[in-house]
Coordinates of C-alpha atoms and ligand atoms in Angstrom, one line a residue:
M1 CA 16.5 6.6 -9.9
K2 CA 13.6 8.5 -9.6
L3 CA 10.7 7.2 -6.9
Q4 CA 7.4 7.0 -9.1
P5 CA 4.4 8.1 -7.2
D6 CA 2.8 4.5 -6.2
A7 CA 6.1 3.1 -4.5
R8 CA 5.3 0.2 -2.7
F9 CA 6.3 0.3 0.9
A10 CA 9.5 -1.6 1.1
T11 CA 10.6 1.0 -2.0
V12 CA 10.1 3.9 0.0
C13 CA 12.1 3.1 2.8
I14 CA 14.9 2.8 0.6
H15 CA 14.9 5.7 -1.5
A16 CA 12.8 8.1 -0.3
G17 CA 14.2 11.6 0.8
Q18 CA 17.1 10.4 -0.9
E19 CA 18.5 11.2 -3.9
P20 CA 22.3 10.7 -5.3
D21 CA 24.6 13.2 -4.0
P22 CA 24.8 15.7 -7.2
G23 CA 28.8 16.6 -6.3
T24 CA 30.2 12.9 -6.3
G25 CA 27.4 10.3 -7.5
A26 CA 27.7 9.2 -4.3
I27 CA 24.2 7.4 -3.2
I28 CA 24.4 7.3 0.1
T29 CA 23.8 11.3 1.7
P30 CA 26.3 12.3 3.1
I31 CA 26.9 13.0 6.6
F32 CA 26.5 16.9 6.5
Q33 CA 28.9 17.9 9.8
T34 CA 28.9 21.8 9.3
A35 CA 27.4 24.4 11.9
T36 CA 26.9 27.3 9.2
Y37 CA 26.9 27.1 4.7
V38 CA 29.2 30.0 2.7
Q39 CA 26.6 32.2 0.8
E40 CA 27.4 33.2 -2.4
E41 CA 26.8 36.7 -2.4
L42 CA 24.9 39.1 0.6
G43 CA 21.3 37.9 0.2
R44 CA 22.1 34.7 -2.2
H45 CA 22.5 31.2 -0.5
K46 CA 21.2 27.5 -1.3
G47 CA 18.6 27.5 0.8
Y48 CA 21.0 26.6 4.0
E49 CA 22.6 29.3 6.6
Y50 CA 22.6 27.1 9.6
A51 CA 22.8 24.5 11.3
R52 CA 19.7 24.3 13.5
T53 CA 17.7 25.6 11.1
Q54 CA 18.4 22.9 8.2
N55 CA 20.8 20.5 7.3
P56 CA 20.9 18.2 4.5
T57 CA 21.2 15.4 6.2
R58 CA 18.4 15.8 8.2
T59 CA 16.3 17.5 5.7
A60 CA 16.5 13.3 3.9
L61 CA 15.4 11.5 6.7
E62 CA 12.6 13.9 8.0
A63 CA 11.5 13.4 3.6
N64 CA 12.1 9.8 3.9
L65 CA 9.9 9.5 7.6
A66 CA 7.3 11.3 6.1
A67 CA 6.9 9.4 2.8
I68 CA 6.9 6.1 5.1
E69 CA 3.8 7.2 7.3
G70 CA 2.2 8.2 4.4
G71 CA 2.2 12.1 6.5
K72 CA 2.8 16.0 4.4
A73 CA 6.2 16.7 6.6
A74 CA 7.8 15.5 9.3
F75 CA 10.6 17.0 12.1
A76 CA 13.6 14.7 13.2
F77 CA 14.0 15.8 16.8
A78 CA 16.8 15.1 19.8
S79 CA 15.4 11.9 21.1
G80 CA 11.2 11.0 21.0
M81 CA 11.0 13.0 24.4
A82 CA 11.9 16.3 22.5
A83 CA 9.9 15.2 19.3
I84 CA 6.8 14.6 22.5
G85 CA 7.9 18.1 24.0
A86 CA 7.4 19.6 20.3
I87 CA 4.0 18.3 20.2
A88 CA 2.8 19.5 23.5
S89 CA 4.3 22.4 22.9
L90 CA 0.8 23.2 19.6
L91 CA -2.0 23.9 23.2
R92 CA -1.7 27.0 24.9
A93 CA -1.7 27.5 28.9
G94 CA -5.3 26.4 29.7
D95 CA -5.8 23.7 27.4
H96 CA -6.3 19.8 28.6
M97 CA -4.9 16.7 27.1
V98 CA -6.9 13.1 27.5
V99 CA -3.8 10.1 27.3
T100 CA -3.6 6.3 27.1
D101 CA -3.1 5.2 30.8
N102 CA -0.5 3.2 30.2
T103 CA 2.2 5.4 28.5
Y104 CA 5.6 5.4 28.3
G105 CA 7.1 6.4 32.4
G106 CA 9.3 9.9 30.2
T107 CA 5.9 10.9 28.3
F108 CA 4.0 10.9 31.4
R109 CA 7.3 12.7 33.8
L110 CA 6.9 15.2 31.3
F111 CA 3.1 15.9 30.6
D112 CA 2.6 15.4 34.9
K113 CA 6.3 17.4 36.2
V114 CA 6.8 19.4 33.8
L115 CA 3.9 21.0 31.4
T116 CA 1.4 21.0 34.1
R117 CA 3.7 23.9 36.0
Y118 CA 2.8 25.6 32.3
S119 CA -1.2 25.3 33.1
L120 CA -2.2 22.9 30.9
D121 CA -4.0 20.1 31.9
F122 CA -3.7 15.8 31.6
S123 CA -6.6 13.6 32.3
Y124 CA -4.9 9.3 31.9
V125 CA -7.3 7.2 31.0
D126 CA -7.9 3.5 28.9
T127 CA -7.8 5.3 25.3
S128 CA -9.2 1.0 24.7
R129 CA -12.8 2.3 26.3
E130 CA -14.7 4.4 23.7
D131 CA -16.8 5.5 26.4
L132 CA -13.7 6.4 29.1
I133 CA -12.2 8.4 25.6
E134 CA -16.4 10.5 25.4
S135 CA -16.8 11.4 29.1
T136 CA -13.3 12.6 29.7
I137 CA -13.4 15.8 26.8
T138 CA -14.1 18.5 28.6
P139 CA -14.8 22.3 26.5
R140 CA -11.1 23.0 26.9
T141 CA -9.8 19.5 25.9
R142 CA -7.2 20.4 22.7
M143 CA -5.6 16.5 22.2
L144 CA -5.8 12.9 22.3
F145 CA -2.5 11.7 22.6
I146 CA -2.9 7.5 21.9
E147 CA 0.1 4.7 22.5
T148 CA -0.9 1.7 20.9
P149 CA 0.1 -1.4 22.1
T150 CA 1.5 0.4 24.8
N151 CA 4.1 -1.5 26.7
P152 CA 4.4 -3.0 29.0
I153 CA 0.5 -4.3 28.6
L154 CA 0.1 -4.5 25.1
R155 CA -3.3 -3.2 25.2
L156 CA -4.3 -1.7 21.8
T157 CA -6.2 1.6 21.0
D158 CA -8.9 1.6 17.7
I159 CA -7.2 4.3 16.2
A160 CA -9.9 5.3 13.6
R161 CA -12.3 5.2 16.0
A162 CA -10.2 7.5 18.2
A163 CA -9.8 9.6 15.3
E164 CA -13.9 10.0 14.4
I165 CA -13.8 11.0 18.3
A166 CA -11.2 13.7 18.0
H167 CA -12.6 15.0 15.5
S168 CA -16.0 14.6 16.6
H169 CA -14.7 17.2 19.0
G170 CA -12.2 19.1 17.2
L171 CA -9.5 17.9 18.8
R172 CA -6.2 16.7 17.2
L173 CA -5.1 13.2 17.4
V174 CA -1.4 12.2 18.0
V175 CA -0.4 8.2 18.0
D176 CA 3.0 7.6 19.1
N177 CA 3.9 4.9 16.4
T178 CA 7.1 3.5 18.6
F179 CA 6.1 0.6 19.6
A180 CA 4.0 -0.8 16.2
S181 CA 6.1 0.8 13.4
P182 CA 5.1 2.3 9.9
Y183 CA 5.4 -1.0 8.6
I184 CA 3.1 -2.8 11.4
Q185 CA 0.7 0.4 11.3
R186 CA 0.0 3.8 9.9
P187 CA -2.2 6.0 11.6
L188 CA -2.1 9.1 9.6
D189 CA -4.1 6.8 7.1
L190 CA -6.8 6.3 9.6
G191 CA -7.3 9.8 10.1
A192 CA -4.4 10.8 13.3
D193 CA -3.5 14.3 12.8
L194 CA 0.5 13.5 14.4
V195 CA 2.5 10.3 14.5
M196 CA 6.1 10.4 16.6
H197 CA 8.3 7.9 16.8
S198 CA 11.3 7.5 19.2
T199 CA 13.5 6.7 16.5
T200 CA 15.8 4.9 19.2
K201 CA 13.4 2.3 18.9
Y202 CA 12.5 0.0 15.4
L203 CA 13.6 2.8 12.8
N204 CA 16.7 3.0 13.8
G205 CA 17.1 -0.8 14.6
H206 CA 20.9 -0.6 15.9
S207 CA 20.4 0.4 19.2
D208 CA 23.6 3.2 18.6
S209 CA 21.5 6.3 18.5
V210 CA 18.7 8.5 20.1
G211 CA 16.3 10.5 18.7
G212 CA 12.8 11.5 17.6
I213 CA 10.7 12.6 14.8
V214 CA 7.5 13.8 14.6
I215 CA 5.4 13.0 11.3
A216 CA 2.5 15.5 10.6
A217 CA -0.9 16.1 7.9
R218 CA -1.9 18.9 8.6
D219 CA -0.4 22.6 7.4
E220 CA -1.3 24.5 10.5
D221 CA 0.8 21.6 12.5
I222 CA 3.9 21.9 10.0
E223 CA 4.3 25.7 10.3
W224 CA 4.5 25.5 13.6
L225 CA 6.5 22.4 14.4
R226 CA 8.6 23.9 11.2
F227 CA 9.2 26.9 13.5
V228 CA 9.2 25.8 17.2
Q229 CA 12.1 22.9 16.1
N230 CA 14.3 25.9 14.8
A231 CA 13.0 28.3 17.8
A232 CA 13.3 25.6 20.8
G233 CA 16.4 23.7 18.5
A234 CA 16.2 20.7 20.3
I235 CA 16.7 18.4 16.9
L236 CA 18.8 15.6 15.7
G237 CA 22.0 15.5 14.5
P238 CA 23.3 14.4 11.4
F239 CA 25.5 11.4 12.4
D240 CA 22.2 10.2 13.6
C241 CA 20.0 11.2 10.9
W242 CA 22.2 9.2 8.8
L243 CA 22.4 6.2 11.6
V244 CA 18.1 6.3 11.9
L245 CA 18.4 6.9 7.2
R246 CA 20.2 3.6 7.3
G247 CA 18.2 1.7 9.6
T248 CA 14.3 2.6 7.8
K249 CA 16.3 0.9 4.4
T250 CA 15.5 -2.8 6.2
L251 CA 13.2 -1.6 8.5
P252 CA 11.1 -3.7 6.1
I253 CA 12.4 -7.0 6.9
R254 CA 13.5 -6.5 10.0
M255 CA 10.2 -5.9 11.2
A256 CA 8.7 -8.9 9.0
Q257 CA 11.2 -11.1 11.4
H258 CA 10.5 -9.4 14.0
N259 CA 6.6 -10.3 13.7
I260 CA 7.4 -13.9 13.3
N261 CA 10.2 -14.0 15.7
G262 CA 7.6 -12.4 18.2
L263 CA 4.8 -14.9 17.1
A264 CA 7.2 -18.1 17.7
L265 CA 8.2 -16.9 21.6
A266 CA 4.7 -16.1 22.7
Q267 CA 3.4 -19.0 21.8
F268 CA 6.8 -21.2 23.2
L269 CA 6.0 -19.4 26.5
A270 CA 2.4 -19.5 25.9
A271 CA 3.0 -23.4 26.2
H272 CA 5.6 -23.8 29.2
S273 CA 4.4 -24.9 32.2
K274 CA 6.2 -22.4 34.2
V275 CA 5.0 -19.7 32.3
R276 CA 1.1 -17.5 34.3
R277 CA -0.2 -16.2 31.3
V278 CA 1.6 -14.7 28.6
I279 CA 1.1 -11.2 26.7
Y280 CA 1.0 -10.7 22.8
P281 CA -1.6 -9.4 21.0
G282 CA -0.8 -12.1 18.2
L283 CA -1.9 -15.3 20.9
P284 CA -6.0 -15.0 20.3
D285 CA -6.1 -15.2 24.1
H286 CA -5.2 -11.4 24.1
P287 CA -7.8 -9.5 25.1
Q288 CA -7.9 -7.4 21.1
H289 CA -6.5 -9.9 19.0
E290 CA -8.9 -9.2 16.7
L291 CA -8.7 -5.6 16.3
A292 CA -5.1 -6.4 16.2
R293 CA -6.1 -8.8 13.4
T294 CA -7.6 -5.1 10.8
Q295 CA -5.2 -2.7 12.5
M296 CA -2.5 -4.5 12.6
R297 CA 0.0 -5.9 9.7
G298 CA 1.5 -8.5 11.9
F299 CA 2.0 -8.2 15.7
G300 CA 5.4 -7.1 16.1
G301 CA 8.3 -7.8 18.5
M302 CA 7.3 -6.6 22.1
L303 CA 5.4 -9.6 24.6
S304 CA 5.1 -10.0 28.4
F305 CA 5.3 -12.6 30.2
D306 CA 4.1 -13.7 34.5
V307 CA 6.5 -15.8 35.5
G308 CA 4.0 -16.1 38.7
S309 CA 6.1 -14.8 41.5
F310 CA 9.6 -11.6 41.7
E311 CA 11.4 -14.8 42.5
A312 CA 11.1 -16.5 40.4
A313 CA 11.4 -13.5 37.3
R314 CA 14.6 -12.6 39.4
T315 CA 15.6 -16.5 38.9
V316 CA 14.4 -15.6 34.7
L317 CA 16.4 -12.8 33.9
N318 CA 19.9 -13.1 36.1
R319 CA 19.9 -16.7 34.0
V320 CA 19.6 -15.7 30.7
R321 CA 21.8 -15.7 28.6
L322 CA 21.0 -14.6 24.7
H323 CA 18.4 -12.5 25.9
A324 CA 20.2 -9.0 28.0
L325 CA 19.3 -7.5 30.2
A326 CA 18.3 -4.1 29.6
E327 CA 15.8 -1.1 28.5
S328 CA 14.7 0.1 25.4
L329 CA 13.2 -1.9 22.8
G330 CA 12.8 -2.3 18.4
G331 CA 16.9 -3.4 17.9
V332 CA 18.1 -6.5 16.5
E333 CA 19.0 -8.3 19.6
T334 CA 16.8 -9.2 21.7
L335 CA 16.9 -7.2 24.9
I336 CA 15.3 -8.8 28.5
S337 CA 13.2 -6.3 31.4
H338 CA 11.7 -6.1 34.2
P339 CA 9.1 -3.2 33.8
A340 CA 8.5 -2.6 38.2
T341 CA 11.4 -2.4 39.1
M342 CA 13.2 -0.7 35.3
T343 CA 11.2 0.8 32.5
H344 CA 7.7 1.4 35.0
S345 CA 10.0 1.9 38.4
S346 CA 8.6 5.9 39.0
V347 CA 5.2 4.7 38.0
P348 CA 3.6 4.9 42.1
P349 CA 2.9 1.3 42.7
E350 CA -0.9 1.3 43.0
D351 CA -1.0 2.6 39.4
R352 CA 1.7 -0.3 38.3
A353 CA -0.7 -2.6 39.8
K354 CA -4.5 -0.5 38.2
L355 CA -2.3 -1.3 35.2
G356 CA -1.4 -5.0 34.8
I357 CA 2.1 -4.5 36.1
T358 CA 2.8 -6.6 38.6
D359 CA 6.2 -7.7 40.4
S360 CA 6.5 -11.1 38.3
L361 CA 6.1 -9.7 35.0
I362 CA 9.1 -9.4 32.2
R363 CA 9.1 -7.9 29.2
I364 CA 10.5 -8.9 25.9
S365 CA 11.6 -7.0 23.0
V366 CA 12.0 -10.0 20.2
G367 CA 15.4 -9.6 18.0
I368 CA 15.8 -11.1 14.7
E369 CA 18.4 -13.7 16.1
D370 CA 17.2 -16.7 15.1
V371 CA 14.3 -18.0 16.6
E372 CA 15.7 -21.3 18.2
D373 CA 18.4 -20.2 20.1
L374 CA 15.8 -17.9 22.0
K375 CA 13.7 -20.5 22.9
A376 CA 16.8 -22.6 24.3
D377 CA 17.5 -19.9 26.2
L378 CA 14.7 -18.7 28.2
A379 CA 13.9 -22.6 28.8
Q380 CA 16.8 -23.6 30.4
A381 CA 16.2 -20.6 32.4
L382 CA 12.7 -21.2 33.3
E383 CA 14.2 -24.2 34.7
A384 CA 15.5 -22.8 36.9
I385 CA 12.5 -21.4 38.3
D386 CA 11.6 -24.6 41.6
Ligands
PLP1 C1 11.9 5.5 24.3 C2 9.9 6.1 23.7 C3 10.2 7.5 24.0 C4 10.8 8.1 24.5 O1 11.6 8.3 23.0 P1 13.2 9.0 23.8 O2 14.3 8.0 22.0 O3 13.6 7.4 24.9 O4 13.4 10.1 23.8 C5 8.0 8.0 23.6 N1 7.3 6.2 24.1 C6 8.0 5.1 23.7 C7 6.3 5.0 23.0 C8 9.3 5.2 23.6 O5 9.2 3.1 23.9

């Protein structure tokens, strides 16, 4: 069972990083639920000394995700936020970072409320505009941190162009690839230096684990991330590593279905008389539909739509039965949420307005149920709007 170097994406997802257990032949990498490893004699061990530093289940997951994203090495963390914290630790006091303005709320909170205390500076700009990226870079800028598509407005940034701009100024390009997943886009192939995910979302895919991963391409970053993963210690535990490893085996077929259901539901909503506007990169009226067609493989499972008023949004959110009212995304089950009062309530109202996160906006993480059932559920909820 040797993975060939030219193995294709779905094969890589199932096999990369995993060998049958040498002791038993178990095809699945076991959950190594251990804190330490017995050494054969003083100074002689099997490469495993203490489980914060090394764990075979984590090693398998890290090799699996490095291969899936096309990177050299990967590092698993206790959450997506811990992964972003590890990336930020590549900076030093006085450094500046340019960040997508509509970034994940937790990322903004970490940067704005925690890391600014350590003399790091952040500028938030619409990174879909190359001129704004350029004009925000200063001599102190060391990193460009982008998210594409963004949450919940689904704005895209051209990753290849962002990489060119970053490298022409000597910056690293970091891509939070959580919303797309590596099935839809592989930023390292487009020139990014670091990719991160909240594995909580599509990579695990079953809404039963919280975790994060950083995939790196450059040796100096790999060396630092390995050091800081052990030094700061925010590692992903073996059971969660095992769950994500199970998740990535079905990533291609799940994402293919998320793509199909996402587009079908977006088209259904766009044609509905109670819906004012649908935001989905797969619809021709999305301002970056052309970029989405070239940069992404399919348009994903995330969509947002506007029903005209907060009251109408409340009606829909309280009437749906199959759609679960919950934060998070990327699971096999469909989740529906109200960004203004849920995921983005910590964003100041004037910033929400600027980004287009209105009180009448609803977000859906489209799951892989039969899409006819999802349409029927939304239809009965939308009917209740007067
Ligand atoms: C959820 C999420 C995060 C944070 O990940 P956690 O696992 O919740 O810590 C970061 N970025 C994006 C885009 C996310 O959706």
